[in-house]
PDB file of C-alpha atoms in Angstrom:
ATOM      1  CA  MET A 372     -39.343  25.648   5.722  1.00  0.00           C
ATOM      2  CA  LYS A 373     -35.759  26.007   6.871  1.00  0.00           C
ATOM      3  CA  LYS A 374     -35.185  24.134  10.114  1.00  0.00           C
ATOM      4  CA  VAL A 375     -32.980  25.239  12.966  1.00  0.00           C
ATOM      5  CA  SER A 376     -29.697  23.376  13.428  1.00  0.00           C
ATOM      6  CA  LEU A 377     -29.481  21.820  16.877  1.00  0.00           C
ATOM      7  CA  LYS A 378     -25.726  22.375  17.086  1.00  0.00           C
ATOM      8  CA  GLY A 379     -25.976  25.990  15.973  1.00  0.00           C
ATOM      9  CA  PHE A 380     -28.918  26.612  18.277  1.00  0.00           C
ATOM     10  CA  ILE A 381     -27.070  25.310  21.336  1.00  0.00           C
ATOM     11  CA  ALA A 382     -24.002  27.398  20.443  1.00  0.00           C
ATOM     12  CA  GLU A 383     -26.109  30.551  20.113  1.00  0.00           C
ATOM     13  CA  LEU A 384     -27.939  29.792  23.328  1.00  0.00           C
ATOM     14  CA  LYS A 385     -24.674  29.363  25.222  1.00  0.00           C
ATOM     15  CA  SER A 386     -23.313  32.571  23.742  1.00  0.00           C
ATOM     16  CA  SER A 387     -26.398  34.511  24.780  1.00  0.00           C
ATOM     17  CA  MET A 388     -26.029  33.325  28.392  1.00  0.00           C
ATOM     18  CA  LYS A 389     -22.416  34.415  28.814  1.00  0.00           C
ATOM     19  CA  GLY A 390     -22.145  37.331  31.212  1.00  0.00           C
ATOM     20  CA  GLU A 391     -25.921  37.724  31.400  1.00  0.00           C
ATOM     21  CA  TYR A 392     -27.142  34.564  33.098  1.00  0.00           C
ATOM     22  CA  PHE A 393     -27.097  35.837  36.680  1.00  0.00           C
ATOM     23  CA  ASN A 394     -28.684  39.160  35.742  1.00  0.00           C
ATOM     24  CA  ALA A 395     -31.711  37.193  34.502  1.00  0.00           C
ATOM     25  CA  LEU A 396     -31.627  34.463  37.153  1.00  0.00           C
ATOM     26  CA  TRP A 397     -32.625  36.628  40.103  1.00  0.00           C
ATOM     27  CA  PRO A 398     -35.797  38.164  38.633  1.00  0.00           C
ATOM     28  CA  VAL A 399     -36.820  35.027  36.692  1.00  0.00           C
ATOM     29  CA  GLY A 400     -36.147  32.668  39.603  1.00  0.00           C
ATOM     30  CA  GLY A 401     -37.511  35.157  42.145  1.00  0.00           C
ATOM     31  CA  PHE A 402     -40.874  35.491  40.386  1.00  0.00           C
ATOM     32  CA  PHE A 403     -41.112  31.690  40.121  1.00  0.00           C
ATOM     33  CA  ILE A 404     -40.347  31.148  43.820  1.00  0.00           C
ATOM     34  CA  ILE A 405     -42.921  33.794  44.802  1.00  0.00           C
ATOM     35  CA  PHE A 406     -45.480  32.116  42.547  1.00  0.00           C
ATOM     36  CA  ILE A 407     -44.801  28.698  44.052  1.00  0.00           C
ATOM     37  CA  ALA A 408     -44.980  30.081  47.597  1.00  0.00           C
ATOM     38  CA  LEU A 409     -48.267  31.921  47.012  1.00  0.00           C
ATOM     39  CA  SER A 410     -49.760  28.906  45.235  1.00  0.00           C
ATOM     40  CA  ALA A 411     -48.770  26.612  48.115  1.00  0.00           C
ATOM     41  CA  ILE A 412     -50.275  28.972  50.711  1.00  0.00           C
ATOM     42  CA  LEU A 413     -53.528  29.353  48.765  1.00  0.00           C
ATOM     43  CA  MET A 414     -53.729  25.590  48.165  1.00  0.00           C
ATOM     44  CA  PHE A 415     -53.269  25.004  51.901  1.00  0.00           C
ATOM     45  CA  PHE A 416     -56.166  27.366  52.708  1.00  0.00           C
ATOM     46  CA  PHE A 417     -58.240  25.912  49.875  1.00  0.00           C
ATOM     47  CA  GLN A 418     -57.875  22.380  51.245  1.00  0.00           C
ATOM     48  CA  GLY A 419     -58.548  23.583  54.778  1.00  0.00           C
ATOM     49  CA  ILE A 420     -61.744  25.339  53.727  1.00  0.00           C
ATOM     50  CA  ALA A 421     -62.872  22.291  51.718  1.00  0.00           C
ATOM     51  CA  SER A 422     -62.357  20.072  54.787  1.00  0.00           C
ATOM     52  CA  SER A 423     -64.289  22.600  56.900  1.00  0.00           C
ATOM     53  CA  ILE A 424     -67.186  22.470  54.455  1.00  0.00           C
ATOM     54  CA  MET A 425     -67.351  18.676  54.646  1.00  0.00           C
ATOM     55  CA  MET A 426     -67.258  18.871  58.440  1.00  0.00           C
ATOM     56  CA  ASN A 427     -70.032  21.497  58.497  1.00  0.00           C
ATOM     57  CA  ILE A 428     -72.191  19.337  56.211  1.00  0.00           C
ATOM     58  CA  MET A 429     -71.877  16.434  58.649  1.00  0.00           C
ATOM     59  CA  MET A 430     -72.636  18.746  61.590  1.00  0.00           C
ATOM     60  CA  VAL A 431     -75.750  20.099  59.843  1.00  0.00           C
ATOM     61  CA  MET A 432     -76.981  16.526  59.402  1.00  0.00           C
ATOM     62  CA  TYR A 433     -76.763  16.069  63.171  1.00  0.00           C
ATOM     63  CA  GLY A 434     -78.235  19.496  63.912  1.00  0.00           C
ATOM     64  CA  MET A 435     -75.017  20.797  65.430  1.00  0.00           C
ATOM     65  CA  THR A 436     -74.644  23.865  63.170  1.00  0.00           C
ATOM     66  CA  SER A 437     -76.659  25.948  60.718  1.00  0.00           C
ATOM     67  CA  ALA A 438     -76.696  25.981  56.924  1.00  0.00           C
ATOM     68  CA  GLY A 439     -75.350  29.555  57.121  1.00  0.00           C
ATOM     69  CA  ALA A 440     -71.996  28.194  58.258  1.00  0.00           C
ATOM     70  CA  ILE A 441     -71.810  26.144  55.064  1.00  0.00           C
ATOM     71  CA  GLY A 442     -72.679  29.215  53.001  1.00  0.00           C
ATOM     72  CA  LEU A 443     -69.928  31.228  54.682  1.00  0.00           C
ATOM     73  CA  ALA A 444     -67.411  28.428  54.069  1.00  0.00           C
ATOM     74  CA  LEU A 445     -68.472  28.240  50.410  1.00  0.00           C
ATOM     75  CA  LEU A 446     -67.894  31.979  50.115  1.00  0.00           C
ATOM     76  CA  GLU A 447     -64.405  31.556  51.588  1.00  0.00           C
ATOM     77  CA  LEU A 448     -63.780  28.717  49.137  1.00  0.00           C
ATOM     78  CA  LEU A 449     -64.832  30.943  46.242  1.00  0.00           C
ATOM     79  CA  VAL A 450     -62.541  33.728  47.406  1.00  0.00           C
ATOM     80  CA  ALA A 451     -59.609  31.284  47.684  1.00  0.00           C
ATOM     81  CA  LEU A 452     -60.352  29.960  44.182  1.00  0.00           C
ATOM     82  CA  VAL A 453     -60.472  33.497  42.734  1.00  0.00           C
ATOM     83  CA  LEU A 454     -57.159  34.340  44.413  1.00  0.00           C
ATOM     84  CA  MET A 455     -55.584  31.167  42.997  1.00  0.00           C
ATOM     85  CA  LEU A 456     -56.745  32.090  39.499  1.00  0.00           C
ATOM     86  CA  ALA A 457     -55.482  35.657  39.958  1.00  0.00           C
ATOM     87  CA  VAL A 458     -52.036  34.425  41.027  1.00  0.00           C
ATOM     88  CA  ASN A 459     -51.877  32.061  38.039  1.00  0.00           C
ATOM     89  CA  PHE A 460     -52.897  34.763  35.579  1.00  0.00           C
ATOM     90  CA  PHE A 461     -50.397  37.224  37.099  1.00  0.00           C
ATOM     91  CA  TYR A 462     -47.568  34.726  36.757  1.00  0.00           C
ATOM     92  CA  GLY A 463     -48.706  34.026  33.206  1.00  0.00           C
ATOM     93  CA  PHE A 464     -48.281  37.737  32.436  1.00  0.00           C
ATOM     94  CA  ILE A 465     -44.822  37.674  34.025  1.00  0.00           C
ATOM     95  CA  GLN A 466     -43.859  34.674  31.881  1.00  0.00           C
ATOM     96  CA  ALA A 467     -44.953  36.520  28.753  1.00  0.00           C
ATOM     97  CA  ALA A 468     -42.943  39.571  29.845  1.00  0.00           C
ATOM     98  CA  ILE A 469     -39.849  37.418  30.359  1.00  0.00           C
ATOM     99  CA  GLN A 470     -40.193  35.847  26.924  1.00  0.00           C
ATOM    100  CA  TYR A 471     -40.681  39.240  25.272  1.00  0.00           C
ATOM    101  CA  ALA A 472     -37.636  40.577  27.135  1.00  0.00           C
ATOM    102  CA  TYR A 473     -35.567  37.734  25.661  1.00  0.00           C
ATOM    103  CA  VAL A 474     -36.906  38.403  22.159  1.00  0.00           C
ATOM    104  CA  ALA A 475     -35.881  42.048  22.577  1.00  0.00           C
ATOM    105  CA  ARG A 476     -32.460  40.850  23.749  1.00  0.00           C
ATOM    106  CA  PHE A 477     -31.940  38.668  20.659  1.00  0.00           C
ATOM    107  CA  ARG A 478     -33.034  41.478  18.351  1.00  0.00           C
ATOM    108  CA  ASN A 479     -30.805  44.048  20.013  1.00  0.00           C
ATOM    109  CA  THR A 480     -27.652  42.842  21.738  1.00  0.00           C
ATOM    110  CA  ASP A 481     -27.443  46.100  23.691  1.00  0.00           C
ATOM    111  CA  THR A 482     -30.626  45.103  25.513  1.00  0.00           C
ATOM    112  CA  LYS A 483     -30.208  43.029  28.659  1.00  0.00           C
ATOM    113  CA  VAL A 484     -32.680  40.749  30.445  1.00  0.00           C
ATOM    114  CA  THR A 485     -32.929  42.195  33.928  1.00  0.00           C
ATOM    115  CA  ALA A 486     -35.617  42.858  36.509  1.00  0.00           C
ATOM    116  CA  THR A 487     -36.028  46.344  35.010  1.00  0.00           C
ATOM    117  CA  SER A 488     -36.454  45.150  31.421  1.00  0.00           C
ATOM    118  CA  ILE A 489     -38.859  42.379  32.463  1.00  0.00           C
ATOM    119  CA  TRP A 490     -40.971  44.828  34.454  1.00  0.00           C
ATOM    120  CA  ALA A 491     -40.947  47.273  31.531  1.00  0.00           C
ATOM    121  CA  GLN A 492     -42.290  44.520  29.278  1.00  0.00           C
ATOM    122  CA  TYR A 493     -44.891  43.646  31.891  1.00  0.00           C
ATOM    123  CA  LYS A 494     -46.180  47.206  32.086  1.00  0.00           C
ATOM    124  CA  ARG A 495     -46.694  47.420  28.327  1.00  0.00           C
ATOM    125  CA  LEU A 496     -48.655  44.157  28.162  1.00  0.00           C
ATOM    126  CA  ASN A 497     -52.303  44.245  27.178  1.00  0.00           C
ATOM    127  CA  LYS A 498     -53.501  41.980  30.007  1.00  0.00           C
ATOM    128  CA  ASN A 499     -57.022  41.699  28.589  1.00  0.00           C
ATOM    129  CA  GLN A 500     -55.751  40.283  25.322  1.00  0.00           C
ATOM    130  CA  LEU A 501     -53.261  37.960  27.000  1.00  0.00           C
ATOM    131  CA  TRP A 502     -55.728  36.343  29.366  1.00  0.00           C
ATOM    132  CA  ARG A 503     -58.137  35.859  26.465  1.00  0.00           C
ATOM    133  CA  LEU A 504     -55.351  34.168  24.505  1.00  0.00           C
ATOM    134  CA  ALA A 505     -54.561  31.933  27.493  1.00  0.00           C
ATOM    135  CA  LEU A 506     -58.256  31.015  27.797  1.00  0.00           C
ATOM    136  CA  TYR A 507     -58.463  30.146  24.099  1.00  0.00           C
ATOM    137  CA  ILE A 508     -55.463  27.845  24.381  1.00  0.00           C
ATOM    138  CA  GLY A 509     -56.914  26.190  27.491  1.00  0.00           C
ATOM    139  CA  LEU A 510     -60.337  25.841  25.853  1.00  0.00           C
ATOM    140  CA  PHE A 511     -59.015  24.285  22.656  1.00  0.00           C
ATOM    141  CA  MET A 512     -56.758  21.921  24.599  1.00  0.00           C
ATOM    142  CA  PHE A 513     -59.779  20.870  26.661  1.00  0.00           C
ATOM    143  CA  LEU A 514     -61.951  20.311  23.569  1.00  0.00           C
ATOM    144  CA  TRP A 515     -59.242  18.296  21.811  1.00  0.00           C
ATOM    145  CA  THR A 516     -58.750  15.986  24.800  1.00  0.00           C
ATOM    146  CA  LEU A 517     -62.442  15.745  25.802  1.00  0.00           C
ATOM    147  CA  PRO A 518     -63.474  12.906  23.393  1.00  0.00           C
ATOM    148  CA  LEU A 519     -60.738  10.581  24.640  1.00  0.00           C
ATOM    149  CA  ASP A 520     -61.550  11.462  28.257  1.00  0.00           C
ATOM    150  CA  ILE A 521     -65.201  10.570  27.617  1.00  0.00           C
ATOM    151  CA  ILE A 522     -64.201   7.241  26.056  1.00  0.00           C
ATOM    152  CA  ALA A 523     -61.909   6.510  29.010  1.00  0.00           C
ATOM    153  CA  GLY A 524     -64.790   7.280  31.379  1.00  0.00           C
ATOM    154  CA  ILE A 525     -67.230   5.039  29.510  1.00  0.00           C
ATOM    155  CA  PHE A 526     -64.764   2.133  29.502  1.00  0.00           C
ATOM    156  CA  ALA A 527     -63.347   2.874  32.960  1.00  0.00           C
ATOM    157  CA  ARG A 528     -63.303  -0.824  33.882  1.00  0.00           C
ATOM    158  CA  ASN A 529     -61.164  -1.709  30.870  1.00  0.00           C
ATOM    159  CA  GLN A 530     -57.635  -0.692  31.832  1.00  0.00           C
ATOM    160  CA  VAL A 531     -56.300  -1.272  28.323  1.00  0.00           C
ATOM    161  CA  VAL A 532     -58.763   1.256  26.867  1.00  0.00           C
ATOM    162  CA  VAL A 533     -58.124   3.735  29.704  1.00  0.00           C
ATOM    163  CA  ILE A 534     -54.322   3.572  29.359  1.00  0.00           C
ATOM    164  CA  THR A 535     -54.574   3.833  25.564  1.00  0.00           C
ATOM    165  CA  CYS A 536     -56.763   6.934  25.863  1.00  0.00           C
ATOM    166  CA  ARG A 537     -54.366   8.498  28.389  1.00  0.00           C
ATOM    167  CA  VAL A 538     -51.363   7.881  26.129  1.00  0.00           C
ATOM    168  CA  LEU A 539     -53.187   9.240  23.054  1.00  0.00           C
ATOM    169  CA  ASN A 540     -54.262  12.297  25.033  1.00  0.00           C
ATOM    170  CA  LEU A 541     -50.680  12.937  26.115  1.00  0.00           C
ATOM    171  CA  LEU A 542     -49.472  12.724  22.515  1.00  0.00           C
ATOM    172  CA  LEU A 543     -52.328  14.984  21.448  1.00  0.00           C
ATOM    173  CA  VAL A 544     -51.448  17.573  24.091  1.00  0.00           C
ATOM    174  CA  ILE A 545     -47.796  17.560  22.996  1.00  0.00           C
ATOM    175  CA  TRP A 546     -48.789  17.929  19.342  1.00  0.00           C
ATOM    176  CA  LYS A 547     -51.219  20.781  19.950  1.00  0.00           C
ATOM    177  CA  SER A 548     -48.725  22.464  22.304  1.00  0.00           C
ATOM    178  CA  LEU A 549     -46.201  22.469  19.452  1.00  0.00           C
ATOM    179  CA  GLN A 550     -48.787  23.928  17.098  1.00  0.00           C
ATOM    180  CA  TYR A 551     -49.760  26.699  19.516  1.00  0.00           C
ATOM    181  CA  SER A 552     -46.190  27.297  20.792  1.00  0.00           C
ATOM    182  CA  GLN A 553     -45.589  30.518  18.837  1.00  0.00           C
ATOM    183  CA  ALA A 554     -48.956  32.137  19.529  1.00  0.00           C
ATOM    184  CA  TYR A 555     -47.670  34.559  22.188  1.00  0.00           C
ATOM    185  CA  PHE A 556     -44.721  35.647  20.054  1.00  0.00           C
ATOM    186  CA  LEU A 557     -46.815  36.141  16.917  1.00  0.00           C
ATOM    187  CA  TYR A 558     -49.391  38.092  18.878  1.00  0.00           C
ATOM    188  CA  ASN A 559     -46.633  40.329  20.263  1.00  0.00           C
ATOM    189  CA  ASP A 560     -45.244  41.088  16.788  1.00  0.00           C
ATOM    190  CA  GLN A 561     -48.718  41.870  15.450  1.00  0.00           C
ATOM    191  CA  ARG A 562     -50.133  43.437  18.606  1.00  0.00           C
ATOM    192  CA  PRO A 563     -51.630  46.599  16.998  1.00  0.00           C
ATOM    193  CA  GLU A 564     -53.546  44.439  14.519  1.00  0.00           C
ATOM    194  CA  PHE A 565     -55.315  42.584  17.353  1.00  0.00           C
ATOM    195  CA  LEU A 566     -57.291  45.623  18.485  1.00  0.00           C
ATOM    196  CA  GLY A 567     -60.911  44.482  18.475  1.00  0.00           C
ATOM    197  CA  GLN A 568     -59.975  41.115  16.952  1.00  0.00           C
ATOM    198  CA  SER A 569     -60.377  37.570  18.233  1.00  0.00           C
ATOM    199  CA  MET A 570     -57.302  36.209  19.999  1.00  0.00           C
ATOM    200  CA  ARG A 571     -57.782  32.836  18.343  1.00  0.00           C
ATOM    201  CA  HIS A 572     -56.156  34.364  15.253  1.00  0.00           C
ATOM    202  CA  ALA A 573     -52.841  33.999  17.098  1.00  0.00           C
ATOM    203  CA  LEU A 574     -53.479  30.251  17.360  1.00  0.00           C
ATOM    204  CA  THR A 575     -54.340  30.010  13.660  1.00  0.00           C
ATOM    205  CA  ALA A 576     -51.153  31.916  12.794  1.00  0.00           C
ATOM    206  CA  SER A 577     -49.099  29.699  15.120  1.00  0.00           C
ATOM    207  CA  LYS A 578     -50.390  26.558  13.425  1.00  0.00           C
ATOM    208  CA  ARG A 579     -49.393  27.962  10.036  1.00  0.00           C
ATOM    209  CA  PHE A 580     -46.031  29.112  11.399  1.00  0.00           C
ATOM    210  CA  MET A 581     -45.218  25.645  12.741  1.00  0.00           C
ATOM    211  CA  ARG A 582     -45.897  23.740   9.521  1.00  0.00           C
ATOM    212  CA  GLY A 583     -42.803  21.647   8.923  1.00  0.00           C
ATOM    213  CA  LEU A 584     -41.186  22.813  12.170  1.00  0.00           C
ATOM    214  CA  LYS A 585     -42.955  20.809  14.874  1.00  0.00           C
ATOM    215  CA  TRP A 586     -40.493  17.899  14.976  1.00  0.00           C
ATOM    216  CA  ASN A 587     -37.604  20.349  14.807  1.00  0.00           C
ATOM    217  CA  LEU A 588     -38.929  22.319  17.805  1.00  0.00           C
ATOM    218  CA  LEU A 589     -39.681  19.111  19.691  1.00  0.00           C
ATOM    219  CA  LEU A 590     -36.084  17.910  19.269  1.00  0.00           C
ATOM    220  CA  ILE A 591     -34.627  21.238  20.384  1.00  0.00           C
ATOM    221  CA  ALA A 592     -37.010  21.523  23.344  1.00  0.00           C
ATOM    222  CA  VAL A 593     -36.237  17.979  24.522  1.00  0.00           C
ATOM    223  CA  ILE A 594     -32.455  18.477  24.283  1.00  0.00           C
ATOM    224  CA  THR A 595     -32.212  21.999  25.711  1.00  0.00           C
ATOM    225  CA  ILE A 596     -35.125  22.143  28.158  1.00  0.00           C
ATOM    226  CA  VAL A 597     -36.699  18.795  29.062  1.00  0.00           C
ATOM    227  CA  LEU A 598     -33.730  16.425  29.230  1.00  0.00           C
ATOM    228  CA  PRO A 599     -31.512  18.522  31.554  1.00  0.00           C
ATOM    229  CA  ILE A 600     -34.407  19.048  33.992  1.00  0.00           C
ATOM    230  CA  VAL A 601     -35.412  15.371  33.899  1.00  0.00           C
ATOM    231  CA  VAL A 602     -31.837  14.239  34.576  1.00  0.00           C
ATOM    232  CA  TRP A 603     -31.441  16.739  37.417  1.00  0.00           C
ATOM    233  CA  LEU A 604     -34.747  15.740  39.018  1.00  0.00           C
ATOM    234  CA  ALA A 605     -33.954  12.035  38.606  1.00  0.00           C
ATOM    235  CA  ILE A 606     -30.662  12.440  40.458  1.00  0.00           C
ATOM    236  CA  PHE A 607     -31.615  14.737  43.311  1.00  0.00           C
ATOM    237  CA  GLY A 608     -35.272  13.798  43.473  1.00  0.00           C
ATOM    238  CA  GLY A 609     -34.032  10.228  43.739  1.00  0.00           C
ATOM    239  CA  LEU A 610     -31.891  11.265  46.681  1.00  0.00           C
ATOM    240  CA  GLY A 611     -34.955  12.738  48.334  1.00  0.00           C
ATOM    241  CA  TYR A 612     -36.908   9.536  47.866  1.00  0.00           C
ATOM    242  CA  TYR A 613     -33.913   7.599  49.146  1.00  0.00           C
ATOM    243  CA  GLY A 614     -34.089   9.746  52.278  1.00  0.00           C
ATOM    244  CA  ILE A 615     -37.774   8.900  52.665  1.00  0.00           C
ATOM    245  CA  TYR A 616     -37.062   5.197  52.170  1.00  0.00           C
ATOM    246  CA  THR A 617     -34.225   5.216  54.728  1.00  0.00           C
ATOM    247  CA  ALA A 618     -35.919   7.764  57.039  1.00  0.00           C
ATOM    248  CA  THR A 619     -32.896  10.047  56.717  1.00  0.00           C
ATOM    249  CA  ASN A 620     -33.972  13.673  57.091  1.00  0.00           C
ATOM    250  CA  PHE A 621     -30.734  15.065  55.652  1.00  0.00           C
ATOM    251  CA  TRP A 622     -31.166  13.302  52.324  1.00  0.00           C
ATOM    252  CA  ILE A 623     -34.862  14.190  52.191  1.00  0.00           C
ATOM    253  CA  TRP A 624     -34.224  17.918  52.591  1.00  0.00           C
ATOM    254  CA  PHE A 625     -31.003  17.971  50.585  1.00  0.00           C
ATOM    255  CA  GLY A 626     -32.430  15.995  47.636  1.00  0.00           C
ATOM    256  CA  PHE A 627     -35.690  17.880  47.215  1.00  0.00           C
ATOM    257  CA  ILE A 628     -34.265  21.352  47.891  1.00  0.00           C
ATOM    258  CA  VAL A 629     -31.394  20.904  45.426  1.00  0.00           C
ATOM    259  CA  ALA A 630     -33.822  19.420  42.878  1.00  0.00           C
ATOM    260  CA  PHE A 631     -36.082  22.483  43.216  1.00  0.00           C
ATOM    261  CA  LEU A 632     -33.181  24.945  43.032  1.00  0.00           C
ATOM    262  CA  GLY A 633     -31.885  23.187  39.910  1.00  0.00           C
ATOM    263  CA  VAL A 634     -35.230  23.745  38.177  1.00  0.00           C
ATOM    264  CA  VAL A 635     -35.156  27.418  39.220  1.00  0.00           C
ATOM    265  CA  ALA A 636     -31.589  27.784  37.927  1.00  0.00           C
ATOM    266  CA  TRP A 637     -32.572  26.382  34.528  1.00  0.00           C
ATOM    267  CA  LEU A 638     -35.542  28.753  34.036  1.00  0.00           C
ATOM    268  CA  PRO A 639     -33.559  31.558  32.323  1.00  0.00           C
ATOM    269  CA  ILE A 640     -32.243  29.035  29.813  1.00  0.00           C
ATOM    270  CA  THR A 641     -35.756  27.688  29.252  1.00  0.00           C
ATOM    271  CA  TYR A 642     -37.184  31.125  28.472  1.00  0.00           C
ATOM    272  CA  ALA A 643     -34.133  32.049  26.385  1.00  0.00           C
ATOM    273  CA  ALA A 644     -34.462  28.843  24.329  1.00  0.00           C
ATOM    274  CA  THR A 645     -38.138  29.436  23.487  1.00  0.00           C
ATOM    275  CA  ALA A 646     -37.502  33.043  22.511  1.00  0.00           C
ATOM    276  CA  LEU A 647     -34.389  32.157  20.514  1.00  0.00           C
ATOM    277  CA  TYR A 648     -36.229  29.532  18.496  1.00  0.00           C
ATOM    278  CA  TYR A 649     -38.855  32.056  17.467  1.00  0.00           C
ATOM    279  CA  GLN A 650     -36.210  34.626  16.640  1.00  0.00           C
ATOM    280  CA  GLN A 651     -34.310  32.166  14.449  1.00  0.00           C
ATOM    281  CA  THR A 652     -37.381  30.928  12.568  1.00  0.00           C
ATOM    282  CA  ALA A 653     -39.386  34.188  12.263  1.00  0.00           C
ATOM    283  CA  PRO A 654     -37.157  35.783   9.576  1.00  0.00           C
ATOM    284  CA  GLU A 655     -37.969  32.854   7.283  1.00  0.00           C
ATOM    285  CA  GLN A 656     -41.707  33.542   7.626  1.00  0.00           C
ATOM    286  CA  ASN A 657     -43.906  36.194   6.085  1.00  0.00           C
ATOM    287  CA  LEU A 658     -46.221  37.424   8.831  1.00  0.00           C
ATOM    288  CA  ASP A 659     -48.654  38.856   6.292  1.00  0.00           C
ATOM    289  CA  THR A 660     -49.033  35.383   4.813  1.00  0.00           C
ATOM    290  CA  ILE A 661     -49.204  33.778   8.261  1.00  0.00           C
ATOM    291  CA  PHE A 662     -52.087  36.037   9.269  1.00  0.00           C
ATOM    292  CA  ALA A 663     -53.784  36.108   5.862  1.00  0.00           C
ATOM    293  CA  GLY A 664     -57.561  35.851   6.063  1.00  0.00           C
ATOM    294  CA  THR A 665     -57.693  36.119   9.840  1.00  0.00           C
ATOM    295  CA  PHE A 666     -58.243  39.751  10.850  1.00  0.00           C
ATOM    296  CA  LYS A 667     -61.611  41.354  10.155  1.00  0.00           C
ATOM    297  CA  SER A 668     -61.796  44.703   8.437  1.00  0.00           C
ATOM    298  CA  VAL A 669     -62.826  47.853  10.290  1.00  0.00           C
ATOM    299  CA  GLU A 670     -66.136  47.762   8.403  1.00  0.00           C
ATOM    300  CA  GLU A 671     -66.841  44.249   9.656  1.00  0.00           C
ATOM    301  CA  LEU A 672     -65.871  45.116  13.232  1.00  0.00           C
ATOM    302  CA  THR A 673     -68.138  48.174  13.265  1.00  0.00           C
ATOM    303  CA  GLY A 674     -71.025  46.373  11.567  1.00  0.00           C
ATOM    304  CA  GLN A 675     -70.902  48.532   8.427  1.00  0.00           C
ATOM    305  CA  LYS A 676     -70.327  45.569   6.158  1.00  0.00           C
TER     306      LYS A 676
END
């Protein structure tokens, strides 16, 4: 499998950002800020309701309130949880739309990544298939990490075993994330074929797609996505912590706000990098071979075979 040159990849990424960065920044950053704000508000209410439930339980024990108050609080907690899941799924759809908009941009230079193009991609998404794909990824990640979590729980008093399990789980999550990294792109290119099919076929195809490419993608992701964000957060997040240590409000607000805005500013490059990697590696792959033996025939789906 032909690997992507880091130098060539960075040059192409820079070229794709020229004259188009700010057009993408406002919708990409705007959706992210809205997501963070809504998540923070819902988390605040979630914690408040959870504290109220604990208080009501104590009051019931002393006969100061009825069990109905606990039931009402539990209902509020359930509503808050459902809203949190809805916000997360909605932002997941937006992320997919952004990535697909960048793929369209790399395949047709006349196409631009703007709020309009992102929203157009969002409207054509099959949300039912996408949330099923997200659930499959989450489920498989959970099942892969579960054995080590169980071992860490059994040997909770042995810090060496616990730390070892945590490190191995982190490495496992990174490895599986690399394997599943192209699932959304492969699904998008084969979307008509997924009608009535299991979404786990996208994960199988992604694993085949990434054979021989995982270390290559890891290197590119670390250099173009992870390292710049880590350095930025280390500098300005450090200023924020310095403000906390010295009780200086200016440095607290300045450090953390600039750190957050830096992450927001890097989001278009992050999405562009993931889409560009797929676009540069996909021509070397045969999608028919990648998906071979996955999709069921119409006869099998309809029970006629």
